[in-house]
Amino acid sequence: MSFPVVLAEDYTKLTTNSNFNSSIDCGAGSYSKGTVCTLMVEVKGGISDNIATVNLRGTLPNGKQNQLTLNTLVSVISSPNLIIGGTGIIINSANGATANQVEVTIFNDGSASASGLSIVPSAPLTISTNGVSQPCGNSLAISSSCSFNVNAESVISGQNTVTIADAEGDSQLINIFYVAESASPALTITPSGSLLNAIAGYESQLVTFTLQIAAPRRRV
């Protein structure tokens, strides 16, 4: 914790005393009147509903001392902390096939269960929990994990996000890259007549060629 302190008089020295670790920072070390200092109190984990008492003493040029006492309540609020596993996630190919989907895991490292859990993909990304051993639901307990699948179907490569949020309003974005399936068209050439007769007959003949490209089928 930090508190601003404005010096009302000139001082030669400032000291702090507290039931927690404390210090005073006045920038360049000037204790002259009007200087803005920062009183810092280090509160370590595991403290709950405790009073932090800080005494700030200033020594005047005449040797006398002034003291300021600060009392503040220190409380630890339990809250979830969601850790998302997976960075640089790539879906290849982005043809919607189940075999190409990727699995993302969420772990709750906080001090409270996460409720109102929501997972929202941005198009063309989609999510599902089919085949996942610990599927994500509406809540996630302390020190527990859950997973979901991310897939994509797109004719062009790109990237987009999946937003993960909870009831406390905390949210995180994970970036997903997807690679479009390589086009492999099938080309069919169909002549309207016989090329053999056109060459062997020594007479001019008209032969029409029909080119047909078959687009690749979607794999499932």
CSV table of C-alpha atoms in Angstrom, one decimal:
chain,number,residue,atom,x,y,z
A,1,MET,CA,0.0,0.0,0.0
A,2,SER,CA,1.1,3.6,-0.6
A,3,PHE,CA,-0.1,6.9,0.7
A,4,PRO,CA,0.9,10.4,-0.5
A,5,VAL,CA,2.3,12.7,2.2
A,6,VAL,CA,2.8,16.5,1.7
A,7,LEU,CA,5.3,18.0,4.2
A,8,ALA,CA,3.9,21.0,6.0
A,9,GLU,CA,7.3,22.1,7.4
A,10,ASP,CA,11.0,21.7,6.7
A,11,TYR,CA,12.5,18.6,8.1
A,12,THR,CA,16.0,17.2,8.3
A,13,LYS,CA,15.0,13.6,8.7
A,14,LEU,CA,11.9,11.3,8.2
A,15,THR,CA,11.5,7.9,9.7
A,16,THR,CA,8.7,5.3,9.9
A,17,ASN,CA,7.7,2.6,12.4
A,18,SER,CA,5.0,0.0,11.8
A,19,ASN,CA,3.8,-3.5,12.6
A,20,PHE,CA,4.4,-4.1,8.9
A,21,ASN,CA,7.4,-3.2,6.8
A,22,SER,CA,7.2,0.5,6.0
A,23,SER,CA,9.3,3.2,4.3
A,24,ILE,CA,9.1,6.8,3.2
A,25,ASP,CA,10.3,8.0,-0.3
A,26,CYS,CA,10.7,11.7,-1.0
A,27,GLY,CA,12.3,11.4,-4.4
A,28,ALA,CA,15.7,13.2,-4.3
A,29,GLY,CA,15.8,13.0,-0.5
A,30,SER,CA,14.6,16.6,0.1
A,31,TYR,CA,12.5,17.1,3.2
A,32,SER,CA,11.7,20.7,2.6
A,33,LYS,CA,8.2,22.2,3.0
A,34,GLY,CA,5.8,21.4,0.2
A,35,THR,CA,7.6,18.2,-0.8
A,36,VAL,CA,5.4,15.3,-1.8
A,37,CYS,CA,6.6,12.0,-0.4
A,38,THR,CA,5.2,8.5,-0.6
A,39,LEU,CA,4.6,6.4,2.5
A,40,MET,CA,4.8,2.7,1.6
A,41,VAL,CA,3.6,-0.2,3.7
A,42,GLU,CA,4.3,-3.8,2.6
A,43,VAL,CA,1.5,-6.2,3.4
A,44,LYS,CA,2.3,-9.8,3.0
A,45,GLY,CA,-0.1,-12.6,2.0
A,46,GLY,CA,-2.0,-14.5,4.7
A,47,ILE,CA,-3.0,-11.4,6.6
A,48,SER,CA,-6.8,-11.0,7.1
A,49,ASP,CA,-8.7,-8.3,8.9
A,50,ASN,CA,-5.7,-6.8,10.6
A,51,ILE,CA,-5.0,-3.2,11.5
A,52,ALA,CA,-1.8,-1.7,10.0
A,53,THR,CA,-0.4,1.0,12.3
A,54,VAL,CA,2.2,3.3,10.8
A,55,ASN,CA,4.0,6.1,12.7
A,56,LEU,CA,5.8,8.7,10.6
A,57,ARG,CA,8.2,10.9,12.5
A,58,GLY,CA,9.8,14.0,11.2
A,59,THR,CA,12.8,15.8,12.8
A,60,LEU,CA,12.7,19.6,12.6
A,61,PRO,CA,15.8,21.8,12.2
A,62,ASN,CA,15.6,22.7,15.9
A,63,GLY,CA,15.8,19.0,16.8
A,64,LYS,CA,12.1,18.6,17.8
A,65,GLN,CA,10.0,15.9,16.3
A,66,ASN,CA,6.5,15.7,14.8
A,67,GLN,CA,4.6,12.4,14.5
A,68,LEU,CA,1.8,11.3,12.3
A,69,THR,CA,0.0,8.0,13.1
A,70,LEU,CA,-1.9,6.2,10.4
A,71,ASN,CA,-4.2,3.3,11.1
A,72,THR,CA,-5.8,1.3,8.3
A,73,LEU,CA,-7.7,-2.0,8.0
A,74,VAL,CA,-6.0,-4.7,6.0
A,75,SER,CA,-8.3,-7.4,4.5
A,76,VAL,CA,-7.7,-10.2,2.1
A,77,ILE,CA,-10.6,-10.7,-0.3
A,78,SER,CA,-11.0,-14.2,-1.7
A,79,SER,CA,-11.3,-14.2,-5.5
A,80,PRO,CA,-10.7,-16.6,-8.4
A,81,ASN,CA,-7.6,-16.4,-10.6
A,82,LEU,CA,-7.9,-18.1,-13.9
A,83,ILE,CA,-4.8,-19.3,-15.7
A,84,ILE,CA,-5.2,-20.3,-19.4
A,85,GLY,CA,-2.9,-22.9,-20.8
A,86,GLY,CA,-1.8,-22.5,-24.4
A,87,THR,CA,-0.1,-19.7,-26.3
A,88,GLY,CA,0.5,-19.4,-30.1
A,89,ILE,CA,-2.4,-21.8,-30.7
A,90,ILE,CA,-2.7,-22.7,-34.4
A,91,ILE,CA,-5.5,-24.6,-36.2
A,92,ASN,CA,-4.2,-26.2,-39.3
A,93,SER,CA,-6.2,-26.8,-41.5
A,94,ALA,CA,-9.2,-24.5,-40.8
A,95,ASN,CA,-11.7,-26.8,-42.5
A,96,GLY,CA,-13.9,-27.6,-39.6
A,97,ALA,CA,-12.6,-31.1,-39.2
A,98,THR,CA,-12.7,-32.6,-35.7
A,99,ALA,CA,-9.2,-33.9,-36.2
A,100,ASN,CA,-7.8,-30.4,-36.5
A,101,GLN,CA,-9.4,-28.8,-33.4
A,102,VAL,CA,-7.1,-27.8,-30.5
A,103,GLU,CA,-7.8,-28.2,-26.8
A,104,VAL,CA,-7.4,-25.3,-24.3
A,105,THR,CA,-7.2,-25.8,-20.5
A,106,ILE,CA,-8.3,-23.3,-17.8
A,107,PHE,CA,-6.9,-23.6,-14.2
A,108,ASN,CA,-8.3,-21.8,-11.2
A,109,ASP,CA,-5.2,-20.7,-9.1
A,110,GLY,CA,-7.2,-18.3,-6.9
A,111,SER,CA,-8.7,-18.4,-3.4
A,112,ALA,CA,-12.3,-18.7,-4.4
A,113,SER,CA,-14.4,-20.6,-6.9
A,114,ALA,CA,-15.0,-19.0,-10.3
A,115,SER,CA,-18.7,-18.7,-11.1
A,116,GLY,CA,-20.6,-17.5,-14.1
A,117,LEU,CA,-17.8,-18.8,-16.4
A,118,SER,CA,-18.3,-17.8,-20.0
A,119,ILE,CA,-16.3,-18.8,-23.1
A,120,VAL,CA,-17.1,-16.7,-26.2
A,121,PRO,CA,-15.4,-17.3,-29.5
A,122,SER,CA,-15.1,-14.7,-32.3
A,123,ALA,CA,-16.0,-16.0,-35.8
A,124,PRO,CA,-14.9,-18.1,-37.6
A,125,LEU,CA,-13.8,-19.8,-34.3
A,126,THR,CA,-16.1,-22.2,-32.6
A,127,ILE,CA,-15.9,-24.1,-29.3
A,128,SER,CA,-17.2,-27.4,-28.0
A,129,THR,CA,-16.6,-29.8,-25.1
A,130,ASN,CA,-17.2,-33.0,-27.1
A,131,GLY,CA,-14.6,-35.7,-26.1
A,132,VAL,CA,-13.1,-33.5,-23.3
A,133,SER,CA,-12.3,-35.4,-20.1
A,134,GLN,CA,-13.0,-32.4,-17.9
A,135,PRO,CA,-15.3,-30.1,-19.8
A,136,CYS,CA,-15.7,-26.4,-18.8
A,137,GLY,CA,-19.1,-25.5,-17.3
A,138,ASN,CA,-20.6,-22.6,-15.4
A,139,SER,CA,-18.2,-22.7,-12.5
A,140,LEU,CA,-14.6,-23.8,-11.7
A,141,ALA,CA,-13.5,-24.8,-8.1
A,142,ILE,CA,-10.3,-23.8,-6.4
A,143,SER,CA,-7.2,-25.7,-7.7
A,144,SER,CA,-9.4,-27.3,-10.4
A,145,SER,CA,-9.1,-27.3,-14.2
A,146,CYS,CA,-11.4,-27.7,-17.2
A,147,SER,CA,-10.9,-27.8,-20.9
A,148,PHE,CA,-12.7,-27.0,-24.2
A,149,ASN,CA,-12.0,-27.5,-27.9
A,150,VAL,CA,-11.5,-24.6,-30.4
A,151,ASN,CA,-12.1,-25.1,-34.1
A,152,ALA,CA,-12.3,-23.0,-37.2
A,153,GLU,CA,-13.6,-23.1,-40.8
A,154,SER,CA,-12.4,-20.5,-43.2
A,155,VAL,CA,-11.3,-20.3,-46.8
A,156,ILE,CA,-8.6,-17.7,-45.8
A,157,SER,CA,-6.0,-17.8,-43.1
A,158,GLY,CA,-6.2,-15.4,-40.2
A,159,GLN,CA,-6.5,-15.0,-36.4
A,160,ASN,CA,-9.2,-14.1,-33.9
A,161,THR,CA,-9.9,-14.4,-30.2
A,162,VAL,CA,-11.7,-16.4,-27.6
A,163,THR,CA,-12.9,-14.4,-24.5
A,164,ILE,CA,-13.0,-16.1,-21.1
A,165,ALA,CA,-14.8,-14.2,-18.3
A,166,ASP,CA,-16.3,-14.9,-14.9
A,167,ALA,CA,-19.0,-13.3,-12.7
A,168,GLU,CA,-16.6,-10.9,-11.1
A,169,GLY,CA,-16.0,-9.2,-14.4
A,170,ASP,CA,-12.5,-10.5,-14.9
A,171,SER,CA,-11.8,-11.5,-18.5
A,172,GLN,CA,-8.9,-12.7,-20.6
A,173,LEU,CA,-8.4,-13.0,-24.4
A,174,ILE,CA,-6.5,-15.9,-26.1
A,175,ASN,CA,-5.4,-15.4,-29.6
A,176,ILE,CA,-6.0,-18.3,-32.1
A,177,PHE,CA,-4.4,-18.6,-35.5
A,178,TYR,CA,-6.0,-20.6,-38.2
A,179,VAL,CA,-4.6,-21.7,-41.6
A,180,ALA,CA,-6.9,-22.2,-44.5
A,181,GLU,CA,-6.9,-25.5,-46.3
A,182,SER,CA,-4.7,-25.6,-49.4
A,183,ALA,CA,-6.7,-25.5,-52.6
A,184,SER,CA,-6.2,-28.7,-54.6
A,185,PRO,CA,-8.6,-28.5,-57.5
A,186,ALA,CA,-9.1,-31.5,-59.8
A,187,LEU,CA,-8.8,-30.5,-63.5
A,188,THR,CA,-10.6,-32.6,-66.1
A,189,ILE,CA,-10.1,-32.2,-69.8
A,190,THR,CA,-12.7,-33.6,-72.1
A,191,PRO,CA,-12.3,-33.4,-75.9
A,192,SER,CA,-15.4,-33.4,-78.1
A,193,GLY,CA,-13.8,-35.6,-80.8
A,194,SER,CA,-10.9,-37.9,-81.4
A,195,LEU,CA,-7.4,-36.5,-81.4
A,196,LEU,CA,-6.2,-39.6,-83.2
A,197,ASN,CA,-8.4,-39.0,-86.2
A,198,ALA,CA,-7.5,-35.3,-86.3
A,199,ILE,CA,-3.8,-36.2,-86.7
A,200,ALA,CA,-3.9,-39.4,-88.8
A,201,GLY,CA,-6.6,-38.2,-91.3
A,202,TYR,CA,-4.4,-35.4,-92.7
A,203,GLU,CA,-7.5,-33.2,-92.9
A,204,SER,CA,-8.4,-30.2,-90.8
A,205,GLN,CA,-10.8,-31.0,-88.0
A,206,LEU,CA,-12.2,-29.0,-85.2
A,207,VAL,CA,-11.9,-30.5,-81.7
A,208,THR,CA,-13.3,-28.7,-78.7
A,209,PHE,CA,-11.7,-29.2,-75.2
A,210,THR,CA,-13.8,-28.7,-72.1
A,211,LEU,CA,-11.9,-27.8,-68.9
A,212,GLN,CA,-13.7,-28.4,-65.6
A,213,ILE,CA,-12.3,-27.6,-62.1
A,214,ALA,CA,-13.8,-29.5,-59.2
A,215,ALA,CA,-13.4,-27.6,-55.9
A,216,PRO,CA,-12.0,-29.7,-53.0
A,217,ARG,CA,-14.6,-31.3,-50.8
A,218,ARG,CA,-14.9,-30.4,-47.1
A,219,ARG,CA,-13.4,-33.2,-44.9
A,220,VAL,CA,-15.3,-34.3,-41.8
